[in-house]
Tab-separated table of C-alpha atoms in Angstrom:
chain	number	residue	atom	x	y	z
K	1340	UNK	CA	103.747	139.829	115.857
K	1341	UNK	CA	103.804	140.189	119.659
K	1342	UNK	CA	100.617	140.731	122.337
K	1343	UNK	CA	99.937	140.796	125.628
K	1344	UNK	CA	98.587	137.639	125.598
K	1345	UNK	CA	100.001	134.825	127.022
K	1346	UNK	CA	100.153	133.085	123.789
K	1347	UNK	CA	102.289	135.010	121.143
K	1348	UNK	CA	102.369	134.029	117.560
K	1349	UNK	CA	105.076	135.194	114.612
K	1350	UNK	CA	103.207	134.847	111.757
K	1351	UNK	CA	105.087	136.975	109.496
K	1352	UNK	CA	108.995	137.650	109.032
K	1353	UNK	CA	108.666	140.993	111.382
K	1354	UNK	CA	109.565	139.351	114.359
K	1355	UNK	CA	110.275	141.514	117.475
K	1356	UNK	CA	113.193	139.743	119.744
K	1357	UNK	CA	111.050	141.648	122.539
K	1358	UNK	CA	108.837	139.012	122.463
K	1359	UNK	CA	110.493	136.555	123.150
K	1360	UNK	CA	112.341	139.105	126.353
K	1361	UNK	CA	108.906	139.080	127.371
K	1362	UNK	CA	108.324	135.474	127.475
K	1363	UNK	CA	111.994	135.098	129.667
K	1364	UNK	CA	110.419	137.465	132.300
K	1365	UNK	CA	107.606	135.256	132.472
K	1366	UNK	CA	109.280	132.389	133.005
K	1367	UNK	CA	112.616	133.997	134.908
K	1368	UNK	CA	114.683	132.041	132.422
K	1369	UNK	CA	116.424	132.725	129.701
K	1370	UNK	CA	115.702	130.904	126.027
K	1371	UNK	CA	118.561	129.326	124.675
K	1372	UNK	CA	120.576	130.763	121.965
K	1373	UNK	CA	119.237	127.636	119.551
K	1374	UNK	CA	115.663	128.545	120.828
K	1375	UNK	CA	116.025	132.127	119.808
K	1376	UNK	CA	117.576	131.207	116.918
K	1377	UNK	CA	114.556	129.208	115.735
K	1378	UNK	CA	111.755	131.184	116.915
K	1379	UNK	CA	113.093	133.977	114.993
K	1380	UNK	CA	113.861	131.989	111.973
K	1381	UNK	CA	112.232	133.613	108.516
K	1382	UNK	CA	108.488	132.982	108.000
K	1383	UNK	CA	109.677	131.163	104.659
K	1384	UNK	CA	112.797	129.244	106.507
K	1385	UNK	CA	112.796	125.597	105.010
K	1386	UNK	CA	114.268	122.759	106.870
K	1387	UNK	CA	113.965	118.604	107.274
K	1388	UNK	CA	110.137	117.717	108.688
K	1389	UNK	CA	111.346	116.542	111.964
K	1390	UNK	CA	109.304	116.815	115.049
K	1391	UNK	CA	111.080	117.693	118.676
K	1392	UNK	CA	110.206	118.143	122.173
K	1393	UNK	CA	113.414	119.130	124.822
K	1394	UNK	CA	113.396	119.744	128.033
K	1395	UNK	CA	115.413	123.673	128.351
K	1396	UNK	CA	114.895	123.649	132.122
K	1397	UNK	CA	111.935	125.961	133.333
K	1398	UNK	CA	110.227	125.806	129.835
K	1399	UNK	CA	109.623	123.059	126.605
K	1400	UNK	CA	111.357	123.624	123.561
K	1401	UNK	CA	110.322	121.684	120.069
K	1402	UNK	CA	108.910	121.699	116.687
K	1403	UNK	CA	105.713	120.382	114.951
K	1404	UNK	CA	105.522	120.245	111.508
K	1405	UNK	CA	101.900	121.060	109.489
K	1406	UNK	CA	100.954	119.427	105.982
K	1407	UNK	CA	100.687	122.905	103.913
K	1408	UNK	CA	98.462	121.726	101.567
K	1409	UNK	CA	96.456	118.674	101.863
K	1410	UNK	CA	94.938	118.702	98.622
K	1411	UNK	CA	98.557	118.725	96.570
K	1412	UNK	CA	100.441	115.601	96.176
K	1413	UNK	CA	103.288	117.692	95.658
K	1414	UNK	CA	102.967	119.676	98.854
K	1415	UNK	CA	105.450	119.716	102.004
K	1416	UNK	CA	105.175	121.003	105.104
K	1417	UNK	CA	105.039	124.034	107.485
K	1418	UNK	CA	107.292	124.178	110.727
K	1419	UNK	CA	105.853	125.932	113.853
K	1420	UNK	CA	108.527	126.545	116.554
K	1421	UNK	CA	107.357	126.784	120.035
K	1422	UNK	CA	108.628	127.239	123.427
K	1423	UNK	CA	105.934	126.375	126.217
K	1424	UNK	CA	105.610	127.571	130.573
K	1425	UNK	CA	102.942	126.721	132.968
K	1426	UNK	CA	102.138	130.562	132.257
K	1427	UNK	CA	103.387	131.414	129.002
K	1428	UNK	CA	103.900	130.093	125.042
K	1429	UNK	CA	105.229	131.725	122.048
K	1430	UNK	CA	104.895	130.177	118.351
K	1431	UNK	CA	106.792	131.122	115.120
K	1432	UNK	CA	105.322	129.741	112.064
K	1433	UNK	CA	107.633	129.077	108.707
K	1434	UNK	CA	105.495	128.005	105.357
K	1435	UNK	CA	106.205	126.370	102.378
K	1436	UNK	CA	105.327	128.041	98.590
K	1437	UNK	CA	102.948	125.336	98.890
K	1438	UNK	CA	100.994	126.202	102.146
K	1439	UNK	CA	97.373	126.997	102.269
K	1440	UNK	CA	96.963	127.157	105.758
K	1441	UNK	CA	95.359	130.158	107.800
K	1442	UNK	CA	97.874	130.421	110.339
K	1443	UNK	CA	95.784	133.544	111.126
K	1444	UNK	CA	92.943	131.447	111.931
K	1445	UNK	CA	94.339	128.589	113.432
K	1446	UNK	CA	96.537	130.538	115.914
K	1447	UNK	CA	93.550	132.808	117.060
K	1448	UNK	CA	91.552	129.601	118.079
K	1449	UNK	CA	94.832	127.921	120.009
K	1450	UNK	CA	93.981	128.313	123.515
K	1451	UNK	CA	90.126	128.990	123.393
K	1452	UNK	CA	88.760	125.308	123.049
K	1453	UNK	CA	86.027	125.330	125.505
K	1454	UNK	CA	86.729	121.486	126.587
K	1455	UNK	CA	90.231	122.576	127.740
K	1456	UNK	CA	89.017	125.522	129.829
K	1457	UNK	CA	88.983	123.934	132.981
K	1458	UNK	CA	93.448	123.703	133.194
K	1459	UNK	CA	95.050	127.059	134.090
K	1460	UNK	CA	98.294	125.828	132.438
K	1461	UNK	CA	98.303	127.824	129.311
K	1462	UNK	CA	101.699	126.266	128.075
K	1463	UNK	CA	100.388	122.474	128.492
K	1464	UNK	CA	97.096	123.711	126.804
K	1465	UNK	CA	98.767	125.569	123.999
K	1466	UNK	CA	100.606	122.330	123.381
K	1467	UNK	CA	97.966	119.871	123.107
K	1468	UNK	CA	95.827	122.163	120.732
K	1469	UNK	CA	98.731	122.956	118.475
K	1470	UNK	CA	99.298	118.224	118.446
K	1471	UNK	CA	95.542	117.882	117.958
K	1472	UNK	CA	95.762	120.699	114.552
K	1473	UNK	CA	98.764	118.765	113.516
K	1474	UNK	CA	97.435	115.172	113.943
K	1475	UNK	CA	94.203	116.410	112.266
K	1476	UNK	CA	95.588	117.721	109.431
K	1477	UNK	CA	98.021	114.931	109.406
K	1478	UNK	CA	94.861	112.822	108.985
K	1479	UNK	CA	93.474	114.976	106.270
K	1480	UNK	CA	96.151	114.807	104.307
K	1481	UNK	CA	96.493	110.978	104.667
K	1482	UNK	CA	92.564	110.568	104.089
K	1483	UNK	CA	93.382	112.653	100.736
K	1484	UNK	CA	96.291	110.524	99.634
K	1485	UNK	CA	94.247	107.963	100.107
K	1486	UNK	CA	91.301	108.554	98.237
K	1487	UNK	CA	93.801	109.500	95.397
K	1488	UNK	CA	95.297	106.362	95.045
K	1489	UNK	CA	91.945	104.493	94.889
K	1490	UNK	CA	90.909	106.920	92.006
K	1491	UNK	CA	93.637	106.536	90.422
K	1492	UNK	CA	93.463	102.986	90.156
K	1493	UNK	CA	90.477	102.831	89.507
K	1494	UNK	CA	91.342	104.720	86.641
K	1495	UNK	CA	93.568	102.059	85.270
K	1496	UNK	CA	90.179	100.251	84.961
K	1497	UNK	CA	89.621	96.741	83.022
K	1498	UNK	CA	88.132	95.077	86.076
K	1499	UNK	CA	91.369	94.732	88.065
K	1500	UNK	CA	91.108	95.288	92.240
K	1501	UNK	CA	95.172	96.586	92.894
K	1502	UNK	CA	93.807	97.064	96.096
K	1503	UNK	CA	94.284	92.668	96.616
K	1504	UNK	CA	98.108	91.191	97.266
K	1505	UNK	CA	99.856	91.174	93.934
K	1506	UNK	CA	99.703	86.883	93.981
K	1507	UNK	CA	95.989	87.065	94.140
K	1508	UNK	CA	95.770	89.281	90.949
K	1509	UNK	CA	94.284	87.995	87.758
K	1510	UNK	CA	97.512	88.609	85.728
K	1511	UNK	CA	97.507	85.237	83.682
K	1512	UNK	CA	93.994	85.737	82.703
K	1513	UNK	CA	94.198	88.858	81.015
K	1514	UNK	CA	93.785	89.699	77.242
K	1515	UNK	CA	96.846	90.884	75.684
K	1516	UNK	CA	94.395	94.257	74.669
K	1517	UNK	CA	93.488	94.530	78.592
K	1518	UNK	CA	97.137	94.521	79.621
K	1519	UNK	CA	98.189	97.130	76.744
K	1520	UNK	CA	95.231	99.540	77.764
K	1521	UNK	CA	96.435	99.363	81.583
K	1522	UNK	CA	99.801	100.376	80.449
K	1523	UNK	CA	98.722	103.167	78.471
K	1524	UNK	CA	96.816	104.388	81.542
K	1525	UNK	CA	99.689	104.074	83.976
K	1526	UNK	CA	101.561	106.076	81.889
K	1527	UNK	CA	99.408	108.729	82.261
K	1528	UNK	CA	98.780	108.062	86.245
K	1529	UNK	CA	102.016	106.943	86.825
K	1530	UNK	CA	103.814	110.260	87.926
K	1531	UNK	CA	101.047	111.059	90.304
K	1532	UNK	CA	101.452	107.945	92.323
K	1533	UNK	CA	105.425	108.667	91.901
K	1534	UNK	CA	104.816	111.755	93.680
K	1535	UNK	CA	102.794	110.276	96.279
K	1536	UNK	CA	105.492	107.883	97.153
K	1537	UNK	CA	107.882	110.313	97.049
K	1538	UNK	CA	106.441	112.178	99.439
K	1539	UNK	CA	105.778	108.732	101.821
K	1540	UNK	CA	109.151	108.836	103.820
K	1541	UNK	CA	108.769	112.261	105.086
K	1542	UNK	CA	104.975	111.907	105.987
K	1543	UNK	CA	106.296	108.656	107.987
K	1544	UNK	CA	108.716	110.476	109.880
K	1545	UNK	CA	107.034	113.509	110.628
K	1546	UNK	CA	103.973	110.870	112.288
K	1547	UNK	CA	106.547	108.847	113.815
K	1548	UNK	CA	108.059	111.478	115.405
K	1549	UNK	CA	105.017	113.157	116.476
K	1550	UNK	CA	103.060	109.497	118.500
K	1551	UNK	CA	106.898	109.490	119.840
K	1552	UNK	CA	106.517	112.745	121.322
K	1553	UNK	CA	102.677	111.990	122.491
K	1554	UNK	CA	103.748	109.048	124.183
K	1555	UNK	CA	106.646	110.744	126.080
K	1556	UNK	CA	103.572	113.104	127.007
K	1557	UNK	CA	100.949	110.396	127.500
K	1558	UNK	CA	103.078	108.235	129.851
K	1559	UNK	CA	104.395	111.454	132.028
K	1560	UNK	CA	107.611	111.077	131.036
K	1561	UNK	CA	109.560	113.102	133.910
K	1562	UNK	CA	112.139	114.496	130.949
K	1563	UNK	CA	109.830	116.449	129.271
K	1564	UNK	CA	107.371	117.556	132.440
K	1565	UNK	CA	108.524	120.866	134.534
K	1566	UNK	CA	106.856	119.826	137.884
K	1567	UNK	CA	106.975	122.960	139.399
K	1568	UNK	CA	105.715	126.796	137.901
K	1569	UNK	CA	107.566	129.805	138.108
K	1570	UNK	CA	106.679	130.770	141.740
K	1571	UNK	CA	108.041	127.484	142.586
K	1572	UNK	CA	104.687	125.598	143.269
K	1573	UNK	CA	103.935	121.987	142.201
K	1574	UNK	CA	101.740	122.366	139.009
K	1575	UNK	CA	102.433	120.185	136.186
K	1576	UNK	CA	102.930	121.017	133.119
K	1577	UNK	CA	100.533	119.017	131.878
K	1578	UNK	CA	97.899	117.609	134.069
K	1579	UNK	CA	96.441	114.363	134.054
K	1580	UNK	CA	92.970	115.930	131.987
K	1581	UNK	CA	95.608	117.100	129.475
K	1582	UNK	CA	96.813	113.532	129.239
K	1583	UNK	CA	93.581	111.956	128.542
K	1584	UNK	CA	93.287	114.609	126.155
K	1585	UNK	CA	96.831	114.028	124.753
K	1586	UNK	CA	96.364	109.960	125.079
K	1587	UNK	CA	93.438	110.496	122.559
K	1588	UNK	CA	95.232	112.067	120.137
K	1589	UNK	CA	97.807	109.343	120.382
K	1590	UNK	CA	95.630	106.757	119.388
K	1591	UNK	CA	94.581	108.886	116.435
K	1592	UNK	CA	98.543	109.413	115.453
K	1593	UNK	CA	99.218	105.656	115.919
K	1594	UNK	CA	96.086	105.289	113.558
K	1595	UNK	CA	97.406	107.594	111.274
K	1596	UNK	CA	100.823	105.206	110.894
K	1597	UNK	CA	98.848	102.072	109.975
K	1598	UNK	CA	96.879	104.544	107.408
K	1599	UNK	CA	100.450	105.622	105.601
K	1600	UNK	CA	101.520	102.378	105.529
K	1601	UNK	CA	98.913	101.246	104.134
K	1602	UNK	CA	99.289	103.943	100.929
K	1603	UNK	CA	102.384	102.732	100.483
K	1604	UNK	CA	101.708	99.260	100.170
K	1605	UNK	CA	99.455	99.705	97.455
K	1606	UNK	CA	101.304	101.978	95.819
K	1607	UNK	CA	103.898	99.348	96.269
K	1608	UNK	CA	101.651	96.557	94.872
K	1609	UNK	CA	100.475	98.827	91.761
K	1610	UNK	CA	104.381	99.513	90.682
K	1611	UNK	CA	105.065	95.760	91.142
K	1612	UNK	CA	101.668	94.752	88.903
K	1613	UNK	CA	102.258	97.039	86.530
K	1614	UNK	CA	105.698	95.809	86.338
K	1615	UNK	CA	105.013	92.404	86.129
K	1616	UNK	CA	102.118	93.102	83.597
K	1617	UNK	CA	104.874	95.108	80.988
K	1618	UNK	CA	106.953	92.162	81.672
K	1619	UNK	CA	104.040	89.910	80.483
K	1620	UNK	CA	103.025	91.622	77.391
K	1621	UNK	CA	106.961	91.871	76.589
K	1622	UNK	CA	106.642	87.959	76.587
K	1623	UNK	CA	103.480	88.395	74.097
K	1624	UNK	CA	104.948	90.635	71.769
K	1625	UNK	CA	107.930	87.800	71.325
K	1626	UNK	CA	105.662	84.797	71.079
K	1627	UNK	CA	103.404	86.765	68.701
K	1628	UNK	CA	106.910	87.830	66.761
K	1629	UNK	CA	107.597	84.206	67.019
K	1630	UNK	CA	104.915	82.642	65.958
K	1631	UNK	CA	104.458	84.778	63.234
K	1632	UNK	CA	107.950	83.971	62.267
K	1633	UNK	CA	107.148	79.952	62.219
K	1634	UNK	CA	104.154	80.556	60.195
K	1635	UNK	CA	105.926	82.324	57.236
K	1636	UNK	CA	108.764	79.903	57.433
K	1637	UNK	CA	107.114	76.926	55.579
K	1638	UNK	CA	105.788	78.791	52.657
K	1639	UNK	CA	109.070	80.881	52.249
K	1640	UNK	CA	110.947	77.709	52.088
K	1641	UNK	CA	108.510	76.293	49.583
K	1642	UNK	CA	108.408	79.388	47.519
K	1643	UNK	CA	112.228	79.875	47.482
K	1644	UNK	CA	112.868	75.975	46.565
K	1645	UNK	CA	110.342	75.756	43.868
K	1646	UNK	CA	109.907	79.688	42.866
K	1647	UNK	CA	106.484	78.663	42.276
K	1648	UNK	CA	107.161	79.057	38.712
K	1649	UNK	CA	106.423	75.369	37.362
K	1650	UNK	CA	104.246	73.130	36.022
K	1651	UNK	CA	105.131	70.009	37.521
K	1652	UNK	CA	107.970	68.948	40.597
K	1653	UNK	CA	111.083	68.210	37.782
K	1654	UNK	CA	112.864	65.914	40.747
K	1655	UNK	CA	110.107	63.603	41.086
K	1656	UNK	CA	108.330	64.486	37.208
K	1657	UNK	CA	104.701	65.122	39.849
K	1658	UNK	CA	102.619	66.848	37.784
K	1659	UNK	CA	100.287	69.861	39.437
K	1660	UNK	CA	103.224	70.319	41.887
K	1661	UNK	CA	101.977	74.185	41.532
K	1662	UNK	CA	98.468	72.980	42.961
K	1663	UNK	CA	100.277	70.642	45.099
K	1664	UNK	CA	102.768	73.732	46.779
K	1665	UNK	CA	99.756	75.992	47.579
K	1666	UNK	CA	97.769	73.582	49.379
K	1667	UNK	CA	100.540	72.710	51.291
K	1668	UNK	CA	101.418	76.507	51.864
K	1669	UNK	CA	97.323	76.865	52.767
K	1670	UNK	CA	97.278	74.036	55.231
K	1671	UNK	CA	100.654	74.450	57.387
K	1672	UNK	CA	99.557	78.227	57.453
K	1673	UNK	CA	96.184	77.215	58.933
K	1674	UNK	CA	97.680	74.373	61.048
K	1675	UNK	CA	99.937	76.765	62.482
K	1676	UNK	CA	97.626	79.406	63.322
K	1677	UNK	CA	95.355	77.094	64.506
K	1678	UNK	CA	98.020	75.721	66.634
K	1679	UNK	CA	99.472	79.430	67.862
K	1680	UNK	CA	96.107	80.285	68.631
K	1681	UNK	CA	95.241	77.474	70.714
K	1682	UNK	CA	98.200	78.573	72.865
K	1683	UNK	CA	97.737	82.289	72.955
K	1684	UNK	CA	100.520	83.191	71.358
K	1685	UNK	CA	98.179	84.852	68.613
């Protein structure tokens, strides 16, 4: 809904074009058709995460995008739409089923942070409160994937660190019973680190995308600064206490990227392990089957030449051949498994 503010927020899907007439007068321009378009786009509108910041002239146009629920794997993102003046900013917000953000909240404190008090340009201030929510929830959410992923290893248990490089990993060493419980696990854990990843290339972009647009900011990149207000004064947009401001929040999005990429890479490296461990006890299972296999072979033969039905061996007149056959069958068995065993293969 519209105020007198300078600040107005949509928040819901009654949203009053005469807003945004309100925010032209202020600024003596008018927003383009695309702006308007957005800004008055349903409070449930779903599009692509991707963060923008343009350059329409006398004001900034762009779009941040919000984790809506850092505490769901399967969670996506809300999309505020802004356009920013030296004098003037208005925000429409569009959430996902998923969102458990107070918008209500979060928009009533934009603009009030104490620390920023001291600029009078409300559209440069807006701005860097609305990146340092973002990148903060950003972090939350990556702080809460990652503590996921190290429970849920964890959970796969048997004394195995998938937090090493897959080469380093005791693979070799493990008990056929060790490998089989890990499985069993994984099939359990395995479609929550699925939807993790899945959810990866979109959190990458959307932090990419945002340390793009804070370094355009950080470095006063002359496309995206208006140099001059309204009355035709120089004031910039952003001032250089807004960029320290906005350079520290850089550094905590650039963080951020080193934090995704390191989920990934262990979600990576516990796909791979797991993969190479079902490969392993595949192997197991046809050594055991094989072994097992050469142990009954013997015997069989024995049994099926002689049927085990005699007295003595008629071909070579050897009397207690029947004694003779089942110490033969006793010791090859033993031999055998002796021999298996000593190669893990039982």
């Amino acid at each position: 809904m519209a105020d007198h503010s300078p600040i107005n927020w949509f928040l819901s899907d009654d949203r009053e074009p005469g807003a945004l007439d309100a925010f032209e007068n202020v600024t003596g321009t008018r927003l383009h058709p695309i702006a308007r378009e957005h800004l008055l786009d349903s409070a449930h509108h779903r599009t692509t995460p991707f963060p923008r910041l343009e350059n329409h002239g006398k004001y900034l146009f762009g779009m941040v995008f919000v984790p809506s629920n850092t505490s769901n794997t399967s969670a996506d993102f809300d999309r505020v739409v802004f356009a920013i003046a030296h004098d003037a900013a208005i925000a429409s917000v569009a959430t996902h089923p998923t969102s458990t953000q107070d918008w209500a909240s979060i928009a009533g404190a934009i603009g009030k942070t104490d620390r920023y008090a001291g600029d009078s340009c409300t559209g440069g201030r807006f701005l860097l409160e609305l990146l340092d929510v973002t990148v903060t929830q950003l972090l939350l959410d990556a702080t809460n994937l990652q503590k996921t992923i190290n429970v849920k290893t964890s959970q796969l248990g048997v004394g195995v660190d998938l937090t090493k490089d897959i080469d380093d990993l005791p693979l070799a060493a493990m008990s056929s019973r060790q490998r089989r419980t890990m499985l069993q696990r994984f099939r359990v854990l395995g479609p929550t680190l699925s939807a993790i990843k899945h959810e990866m290339p979109s959190m990458l972009a959307v932090v990419t995308e945002s340390s793009d647009v804070l370094a355009r900011l950080v470095n006063d990149d002359d496309t995206i600064d208006i140099k001059t207000d309204n009355s035709g004064d120089s004031r910039e947009l952003f001032s250089k206490e807004l960029e320290i401001f906005l350079s520290d929040i850089w550094i905590d999005c650039r963080n951020l990227t080193a934090v995704l990429t390191g989920i990934d890479s262990s979600i990576v490296t516990t796909k791979e392990f797991m993969k190479q461990l079902n490969d392993e006890e595949n192997v197991a299972s046809n050594r055991f089957t094989g072994a097992i296999a050469s142990i009954m072979l013997l015997p069989t033969f024995i049994v099926g030449l002689y049927g085990q039905n005699f007295d003595d061996m008629p071909e070579t007149h050897w009397h207690y051949g029947y004694g003779f056959s089942w110490g033969a069958i006793i010791v090859l068995t033993v031999a055998q498994v002796w021999f298996f065993r000593r190669r893990k293969w039982l």
